[in-house]
């Protein structure tokens, strides 16, 4: 890991925090009655009773799966695993597309997300970064 580019370590820290947040949301969605339920009272954009619906359960399972994928990616990225690079790129592309949709629907805050995703995608596609992942 000593030849891991510093930018990859920064990306990895961000992915780690995203993984932790996804796992917290998944647990709070799938297991009612935990202390994590307070999160739903602080910022709940879902309708009342959402967690107990089939859609709520499917959402929780999806977020759990996403959190586990992110954790796996956090493990592989600093090791130079090509699959981890691809997953990271896909995540930032999806995030950027979501922010473009948010912007199209009038959410001006989408601009910040688009810029952040663009910066990370630009960095991840630099020749020296791709060389670390052995794309030669």
mmCIF file with all atom_site columns, C-alpha atoms in Angstrom:
data_model
loop_
_atom_site.group_PDB
_atom_site.id
_atom_site.type_symbol
_atom_site.label_atom_id
_atom_site.label_alt_id
_atom_site.label_comp_id
_atom_site.label_asym_id
_atom_site.label_entity_id
_atom_site.label_seq_id
_atom_site.pdbx_PDB_ins_code
_atom_site.Cartn_x
_atom_site.Cartn_y
_atom_site.Cartn_z
_atom_site.occupancy
_atom_site.B_iso_or_equiv
_atom_site.pdbx_formal_charge
_atom_site.auth_seq_id
_atom_site.auth_comp_id
_atom_site.auth_asym_id
_atom_site.auth_atom_id
_atom_site.pdbx_PDB_model_num
ATOM 1   C CA . UNK A 1 1   ? 0.000   0.000  0.000   1.00 0.00 ? 1   UNK A CA 1
ATOM 2   C CA . UNK A 1 2   ? 2.994   2.299  0.163   1.00 0.00 ? 2   UNK A CA 1
ATOM 3   C CA . UNK A 1 3   ? 2.782   2.991  -3.619  1.00 0.00 ? 3   UNK A CA 1
ATOM 4   C CA . UNK A 1 4   ? -0.951  3.714  -3.453  1.00 0.00 ? 4   UNK A CA 1
ATOM 5   C CA . UNK A 1 5   ? -1.623  7.188  -4.890  1.00 0.00 ? 5   UNK A CA 1
ATOM 6   C CA . UNK A 1 6   ? -2.668  9.662  -2.177  1.00 0.00 ? 6   UNK A CA 1
ATOM 7   C CA . UNK A 1 7   ? -5.827  10.533 -4.107  1.00 0.00 ? 7   UNK A CA 1
ATOM 8   C CA . UNK A 1 8   ? -6.906  6.886  -3.970  1.00 0.00 ? 8   UNK A CA 1
ATOM 9   C CA . UNK A 1 9   ? -6.603  6.999  -0.191  1.00 0.00 ? 9   UNK A CA 1
ATOM 10  C CA . UNK A 1 10  ? -8.870  10.077 -0.158  1.00 0.00 ? 10  UNK A CA 1
ATOM 11  C CA . UNK A 1 11  ? -11.406 8.320  -2.408  1.00 0.00 ? 11  UNK A CA 1
ATOM 12  C CA . UNK A 1 12  ? -11.193 5.292  -0.125  1.00 0.00 ? 12  UNK A CA 1
ATOM 13  C CA . UNK A 1 13  ? -11.976 7.364  2.980   1.00 0.00 ? 13  UNK A CA 1
ATOM 14  C CA . UNK A 1 14  ? -15.043 8.818  1.253   1.00 0.00 ? 14  UNK A CA 1
ATOM 15  C CA . UNK A 1 15  ? -16.189 5.359  0.146   1.00 0.00 ? 15  UNK A CA 1
ATOM 16  C CA . UNK A 1 16  ? -15.694 4.041  3.681   1.00 0.00 ? 16  UNK A CA 1
ATOM 17  C CA . UNK A 1 17  ? -17.923 6.755  5.146   1.00 0.00 ? 17  UNK A CA 1
ATOM 18  C CA . UNK A 1 18  ? -20.501 6.096  2.405   1.00 0.00 ? 18  UNK A CA 1
ATOM 19  C CA . UNK A 1 19  ? -20.416 2.385  3.273   1.00 0.00 ? 19  UNK A CA 1
ATOM 20  C CA . UNK A 1 20  ? -20.911 3.069  6.976   1.00 0.00 ? 20  UNK A CA 1
ATOM 21  C CA . UNK A 1 21  ? -23.814 5.429  6.269   1.00 0.00 ? 21  UNK A CA 1
ATOM 22  C CA . UNK A 1 22  ? -25.427 2.912  3.895   1.00 0.00 ? 22  UNK A CA 1
ATOM 23  C CA . UNK A 1 23  ? -25.140 0.153  6.486   1.00 0.00 ? 23  UNK A CA 1
ATOM 24  C CA . UNK A 1 24  ? -26.640 2.377  9.200   1.00 0.00 ? 24  UNK A CA 1
ATOM 25  C CA . UNK A 1 25  ? -29.569 3.256  6.932   1.00 0.00 ? 25  UNK A CA 1
ATOM 26  C CA . UNK A 1 26  ? -30.022 -0.414 5.989   1.00 0.00 ? 26  UNK A CA 1
ATOM 27  C CA . UNK A 1 27  ? -30.064 -1.589 9.602   1.00 0.00 ? 27  UNK A CA 1
ATOM 28  C CA . UNK A 1 28  ? -32.414 1.201  10.648  1.00 0.00 ? 28  UNK A CA 1
ATOM 29  C CA . UNK A 1 29  ? -34.731 0.282  7.766   1.00 0.00 ? 29  UNK A CA 1
ATOM 30  C CA . UNK A 1 30  ? -34.687 -3.486 8.175   1.00 0.00 ? 30  UNK A CA 1
ATOM 31  C CA . UNK A 1 31  ? -34.656 -3.732 11.980  1.00 0.00 ? 31  UNK A CA 1
ATOM 32  C CA . UNK A 1 32  ? -37.307 -1.510 13.566  1.00 0.00 ? 32  UNK A CA 1
ATOM 33  C CA . UNK A 1 33  ? -37.104 -0.490 17.184  1.00 0.00 ? 33  UNK A CA 1
ATOM 34  C CA . UNK A 1 34  ? -33.357 0.122  17.374  1.00 0.00 ? 34  UNK A CA 1
ATOM 35  C CA . UNK A 1 35  ? -31.808 3.372  18.621  1.00 0.00 ? 35  UNK A CA 1
ATOM 36  C CA . UNK A 1 36  ? -31.170 4.124  14.948  1.00 0.00 ? 36  UNK A CA 1
ATOM 37  C CA . UNK A 1 37  ? -34.881 4.898  14.546  1.00 0.00 ? 37  UNK A CA 1
ATOM 38  C CA . UNK A 1 38  ? -34.070 8.435  15.677  1.00 0.00 ? 38  UNK A CA 1
ATOM 39  C CA . UNK A 1 39  ? -32.541 8.981  12.227  1.00 0.00 ? 39  UNK A CA 1
ATOM 40  C CA . UNK A 1 40  ? -35.982 8.599  10.674  1.00 0.00 ? 40  UNK A CA 1
ATOM 41  C CA . UNK A 1 41  ? -37.424 11.295 12.895  1.00 0.00 ? 41  UNK A CA 1
ATOM 42  C CA . UNK A 1 42  ? -34.585 13.737 12.134  1.00 0.00 ? 42  UNK A CA 1
ATOM 43  C CA . UNK A 1 43  ? -34.755 13.559 8.339   1.00 0.00 ? 43  UNK A CA 1
ATOM 44  C CA . UNK A 1 44  ? -37.432 11.336 6.895   1.00 0.00 ? 44  UNK A CA 1
ATOM 45  C CA . UNK A 1 45  ? -38.360 11.933 3.292   1.00 0.00 ? 45  UNK A CA 1
ATOM 46  C CA . UNK A 1 46  ? -40.348 8.695  3.181   1.00 0.00 ? 46  UNK A CA 1
ATOM 47  C CA . UNK A 1 47  ? -44.063 8.407  3.976   1.00 0.00 ? 47  UNK A CA 1
ATOM 48  C CA . UNK A 1 48  ? -45.112 7.127  7.428   1.00 0.00 ? 48  UNK A CA 1
ATOM 49  C CA . UNK A 1 49  ? -44.920 3.354  7.689   1.00 0.00 ? 49  UNK A CA 1
ATOM 50  C CA . UNK A 1 50  ? -42.538 3.090  4.719   1.00 0.00 ? 50  UNK A CA 1
ATOM 51  C CA . UNK A 1 51  ? -40.140 0.792  6.565   1.00 0.00 ? 51  UNK A CA 1
ATOM 52  C CA . UNK A 1 52  ? -42.788 -1.880 7.051   1.00 0.00 ? 52  UNK A CA 1
ATOM 53  C CA . UNK A 1 53  ? -43.870 -2.011 3.395   1.00 0.00 ? 53  UNK A CA 1
ATOM 54  C CA . UNK A 1 54  ? -42.493 -4.369 0.776   1.00 0.00 ? 54  UNK A CA 1
ATOM 55  C CA . UNK A 1 55  ? -40.922 -1.370 -0.952  1.00 0.00 ? 55  UNK A CA 1
ATOM 56  C CA . UNK A 1 56  ? -39.307 -0.272 2.324   1.00 0.00 ? 56  UNK A CA 1
ATOM 57  C CA . UNK A 1 57  ? -37.877 -3.737 2.912   1.00 0.00 ? 57  UNK A CA 1
ATOM 58  C CA . UNK A 1 58  ? -36.602 -3.900 -0.688  1.00 0.00 ? 58  UNK A CA 1
ATOM 59  C CA . UNK A 1 59  ? -35.015 -0.474 -0.185  1.00 0.00 ? 59  UNK A CA 1
ATOM 60  C CA . UNK A 1 60  ? -33.313 -1.697 3.017   1.00 0.00 ? 60  UNK A CA 1
ATOM 61  C CA . UNK A 1 61  ? -31.980 -4.817 1.305   1.00 0.00 ? 61  UNK A CA 1
ATOM 62  C CA . UNK A 1 62  ? -30.699 -2.751 -1.637  1.00 0.00 ? 62  UNK A CA 1
ATOM 63  C CA . UNK A 1 63  ? -28.938 -0.280 0.686   1.00 0.00 ? 63  UNK A CA 1
ATOM 64  C CA . UNK A 1 64  ? -27.469 -3.167 2.703   1.00 0.00 ? 64  UNK A CA 1
ATOM 65  C CA . UNK A 1 65  ? -26.137 -4.725 -0.513  1.00 0.00 ? 65  UNK A CA 1
ATOM 66  C CA . UNK A 1 66  ? -24.728 -1.362 -1.607  1.00 0.00 ? 66  UNK A CA 1
ATOM 67  C CA . UNK A 1 67  ? -23.018 -0.856 1.761   1.00 0.00 ? 67  UNK A CA 1
ATOM 68  C CA . UNK A 1 68  ? -21.407 -4.293 1.573   1.00 0.00 ? 68  UNK A CA 1
ATOM 69  C CA . UNK A 1 69  ? -20.218 -3.637 -1.996  1.00 0.00 ? 69  UNK A CA 1
ATOM 70  C CA . UNK A 1 70  ? -18.726 -0.337 -0.836  1.00 0.00 ? 70  UNK A CA 1
ATOM 71  C CA . UNK A 1 71  ? -16.900 -2.057 2.033   1.00 0.00 ? 71  UNK A CA 1
ATOM 72  C CA . UNK A 1 72  ? -15.528 -4.659 -0.358  1.00 0.00 ? 72  UNK A CA 1
ATOM 73  C CA . UNK A 1 73  ? -14.422 -1.851 -2.679  1.00 0.00 ? 73  UNK A CA 1
ATOM 74  C CA . UNK A 1 74  ? -12.706 -0.063 0.227   1.00 0.00 ? 74  UNK A CA 1
ATOM 75  C CA . UNK A 1 75  ? -10.689 -3.234 0.736   1.00 0.00 ? 75  UNK A CA 1
ATOM 76  C CA . UNK A 1 76  ? -9.724  -3.610 -2.949  1.00 0.00 ? 76  UNK A CA 1
ATOM 77  C CA . UNK A 1 77  ? -9.067  -0.028 -4.012  1.00 0.00 ? 77  UNK A CA 1
ATOM 78  C CA . UNK A 1 78  ? -5.761  0.584  -2.187  1.00 0.00 ? 78  UNK A CA 1
ATOM 79  C CA . UNK A 1 79  ? -4.556  -2.835 -3.329  1.00 0.00 ? 79  UNK A CA 1
ATOM 80  C CA . UNK A 1 80  ? -4.899  -1.732 -6.950  1.00 0.00 ? 80  UNK A CA 1
ATOM 81  C CA . UNK A 1 81  ? -7.700  -4.158 -7.803  1.00 0.00 ? 81  UNK A CA 1
ATOM 82  C CA . UNK A 1 82  ? -9.151  -3.314 -11.218 1.00 0.00 ? 82  UNK A CA 1
ATOM 83  C CA . UNK A 1 83  ? -12.665 -4.404 -10.213 1.00 0.00 ? 83  UNK A CA 1
ATOM 84  C CA . UNK A 1 84  ? -12.539 -1.915 -7.313  1.00 0.00 ? 84  UNK A CA 1
ATOM 85  C CA . UNK A 1 85  ? -11.637 0.880  -9.749  1.00 0.00 ? 85  UNK A CA 1
ATOM 86  C CA . UNK A 1 86  ? -14.610 -0.081 -11.945 1.00 0.00 ? 86  UNK A CA 1
ATOM 87  C CA . UNK A 1 87  ? -17.023 -0.163 -9.017  1.00 0.00 ? 87  UNK A CA 1
ATOM 88  C CA . UNK A 1 88  ? -15.751 3.232  -7.851  1.00 0.00 ? 88  UNK A CA 1
ATOM 89  C CA . UNK A 1 89  ? -16.195 4.720  -11.322 1.00 0.00 ? 89  UNK A CA 1
ATOM 90  C CA . UNK A 1 90  ? -19.715 3.270  -11.587 1.00 0.00 ? 90  UNK A CA 1
ATOM 91  C CA . UNK A 1 91  ? -20.618 4.703  -8.170  1.00 0.00 ? 91  UNK A CA 1
ATOM 92  C CA . UNK A 1 92  ? -19.416 8.196  -9.094  1.00 0.00 ? 92  UNK A CA 1
ATOM 93  C CA . UNK A 1 93  ? -21.141 8.040  -12.503 1.00 0.00 ? 93  UNK A CA 1
ATOM 94  C CA . UNK A 1 94  ? -24.409 6.978  -10.842 1.00 0.00 ? 94  UNK A CA 1
ATOM 95  C CA . UNK A 1 95  ? -24.022 9.717  -8.245  1.00 0.00 ? 95  UNK A CA 1
ATOM 96  C CA . UNK A 1 96  ? -23.373 12.300 -10.964 1.00 0.00 ? 96  UNK A CA 1
ATOM 97  C CA . UNK A 1 97  ? -26.387 11.134 -12.977 1.00 0.00 ? 97  UNK A CA 1
ATOM 98  C CA . UNK A 1 98  ? -28.559 11.379 -9.881  1.00 0.00 ? 98  UNK A CA 1
ATOM 99  C CA . UNK A 1 99  ? -27.364 14.924 -9.314  1.00 0.00 ? 99  UNK A CA 1
ATOM 100 C CA . UNK A 1 100 ? -28.035 15.798 -12.958 1.00 0.00 ? 100 UNK A CA 1
ATOM 101 C CA . UNK A 1 101 ? -31.598 14.516 -12.485 1.00 0.00 ? 101 UNK A CA 1
ATOM 102 C CA . UNK A 1 102 ? -31.910 16.530 -9.258  1.00 0.00 ? 102 UNK A CA 1
ATOM 103 C CA . UNK A 1 103 ? -30.711 19.639 -11.081 1.00 0.00 ? 103 UNK A CA 1
ATOM 104 C CA . UNK A 1 104 ? -33.152 18.991 -13.941 1.00 0.00 ? 104 UNK A CA 1
ATOM 105 C CA . UNK A 1 105 ? -35.975 18.844 -11.385 1.00 0.00 ? 105 UNK A CA 1
ATOM 106 C CA . UNK A 1 106 ? -34.987 22.221 -9.981  1.00 0.00 ? 106 UNK A CA 1
ATOM 107 C CA . UNK A 1 107 ? -32.670 21.201 -7.162  1.00 0.00 ? 107 UNK A CA 1
ATOM 108 C CA . UNK A 1 108 ? -29.849 23.680 -7.512  1.00 0.00 ? 108 UNK A CA 1
ATOM 109 C CA . UNK A 1 109 ? -27.791 21.733 -4.940  1.00 0.00 ? 109 UNK A CA 1
ATOM 110 C CA . UNK A 1 110 ? -27.276 19.126 -7.660  1.00 0.00 ? 110 UNK A CA 1
ATOM 111 C CA . UNK A 1 111 ? -24.573 21.359 -9.118  1.00 0.00 ? 111 UNK A CA 1
ATOM 112 C CA . UNK A 1 112 ? -22.261 20.653 -6.182  1.00 0.00 ? 112 UNK A CA 1
ATOM 113 C CA . UNK A 1 113 ? -22.751 16.901 -6.519  1.00 0.00 ? 113 UNK A CA 1
ATOM 114 C CA . UNK A 1 114 ? -22.111 17.036 -10.261 1.00 0.00 ? 114 UNK A CA 1
ATOM 115 C CA . UNK A 1 115 ? -18.866 18.939 -9.713  1.00 0.00 ? 115 UNK A CA 1
ATOM 116 C CA . UNK A 1 116 ? -17.686 16.555 -7.001  1.00 0.00 ? 116 UNK A CA 1
ATOM 117 C CA . UNK A 1 117 ? -18.453 13.483 -9.115  1.00 0.00 ? 117 UNK A CA 1
ATOM 118 C CA . UNK A 1 118 ? -16.723 15.085 -12.114 1.00 0.00 ? 118 UNK A CA 1
ATOM 119 C CA . UNK A 1 119 ? -13.580 15.834 -10.086 1.00 0.00 ? 119 UNK A CA 1
ATOM 120 C CA . UNK A 1 120 ? -13.357 12.258 -8.804  1.00 0.00 ? 120 UNK A CA 1
ATOM 121 C CA . UNK A 1 121 ? -14.023 10.781 -12.249 1.00 0.00 ? 121 UNK A CA 1
ATOM 122 C CA . UNK A 1 122 ? -11.400 13.057 -13.764 1.00 0.00 ? 122 UNK A CA 1
ATOM 123 C CA . UNK A 1 123 ? -8.882  11.934 -11.130 1.00 0.00 ? 123 UNK A CA 1
ATOM 124 C CA . UNK A 1 124 ? -9.700  8.238  -11.494 1.00 0.00 ? 124 UNK A CA 1
ATOM 125 C CA . UNK A 1 125 ? -9.136  8.382  -15.253 1.00 0.00 ? 125 UNK A CA 1
ATOM 126 C CA . UNK A 1 126 ? -5.679  10.011 -15.083 1.00 0.00 ? 126 UNK A CA 1
ATOM 127 C CA . UNK A 1 127 ? -2.945  7.869  -16.685 1.00 0.00 ? 127 UNK A CA 1
ATOM 128 C CA . UNK A 1 128 ? -0.909  7.563  -13.458 1.00 0.00 ? 128 UNK A CA 1
ATOM 129 C CA . UNK A 1 129 ? -3.971  6.413  -11.508 1.00 0.00 ? 129 UNK A CA 1
ATOM 130 C CA . UNK A 1 130 ? -4.990  3.924  -14.190 1.00 0.00 ? 130 UNK A CA 1
ATOM 131 C CA . UNK A 1 131 ? -1.390  2.653  -14.246 1.00 0.00 ? 131 UNK A CA 1
ATOM 132 C CA . UNK A 1 132 ? -1.699  1.858  -10.526 1.00 0.00 ? 132 UNK A CA 1
ATOM 133 C CA . UNK A 1 133 ? -4.654  -0.367 -11.432 1.00 0.00 ? 133 UNK A CA 1
ATOM 134 C CA . UNK A 1 134 ? -2.625  -1.915 -14.296 1.00 0.00 ? 134 UNK A CA 1
ATOM 135 C CA . UNK A 1 135 ? -4.775  -0.698 -17.181 1.00 0.00 ? 135 UNK A CA 1
ATOM 136 C CA . UNK A 1 136 ? -1.747  -0.687 -19.511 1.00 0.00 ? 136 UNK A CA 1
#
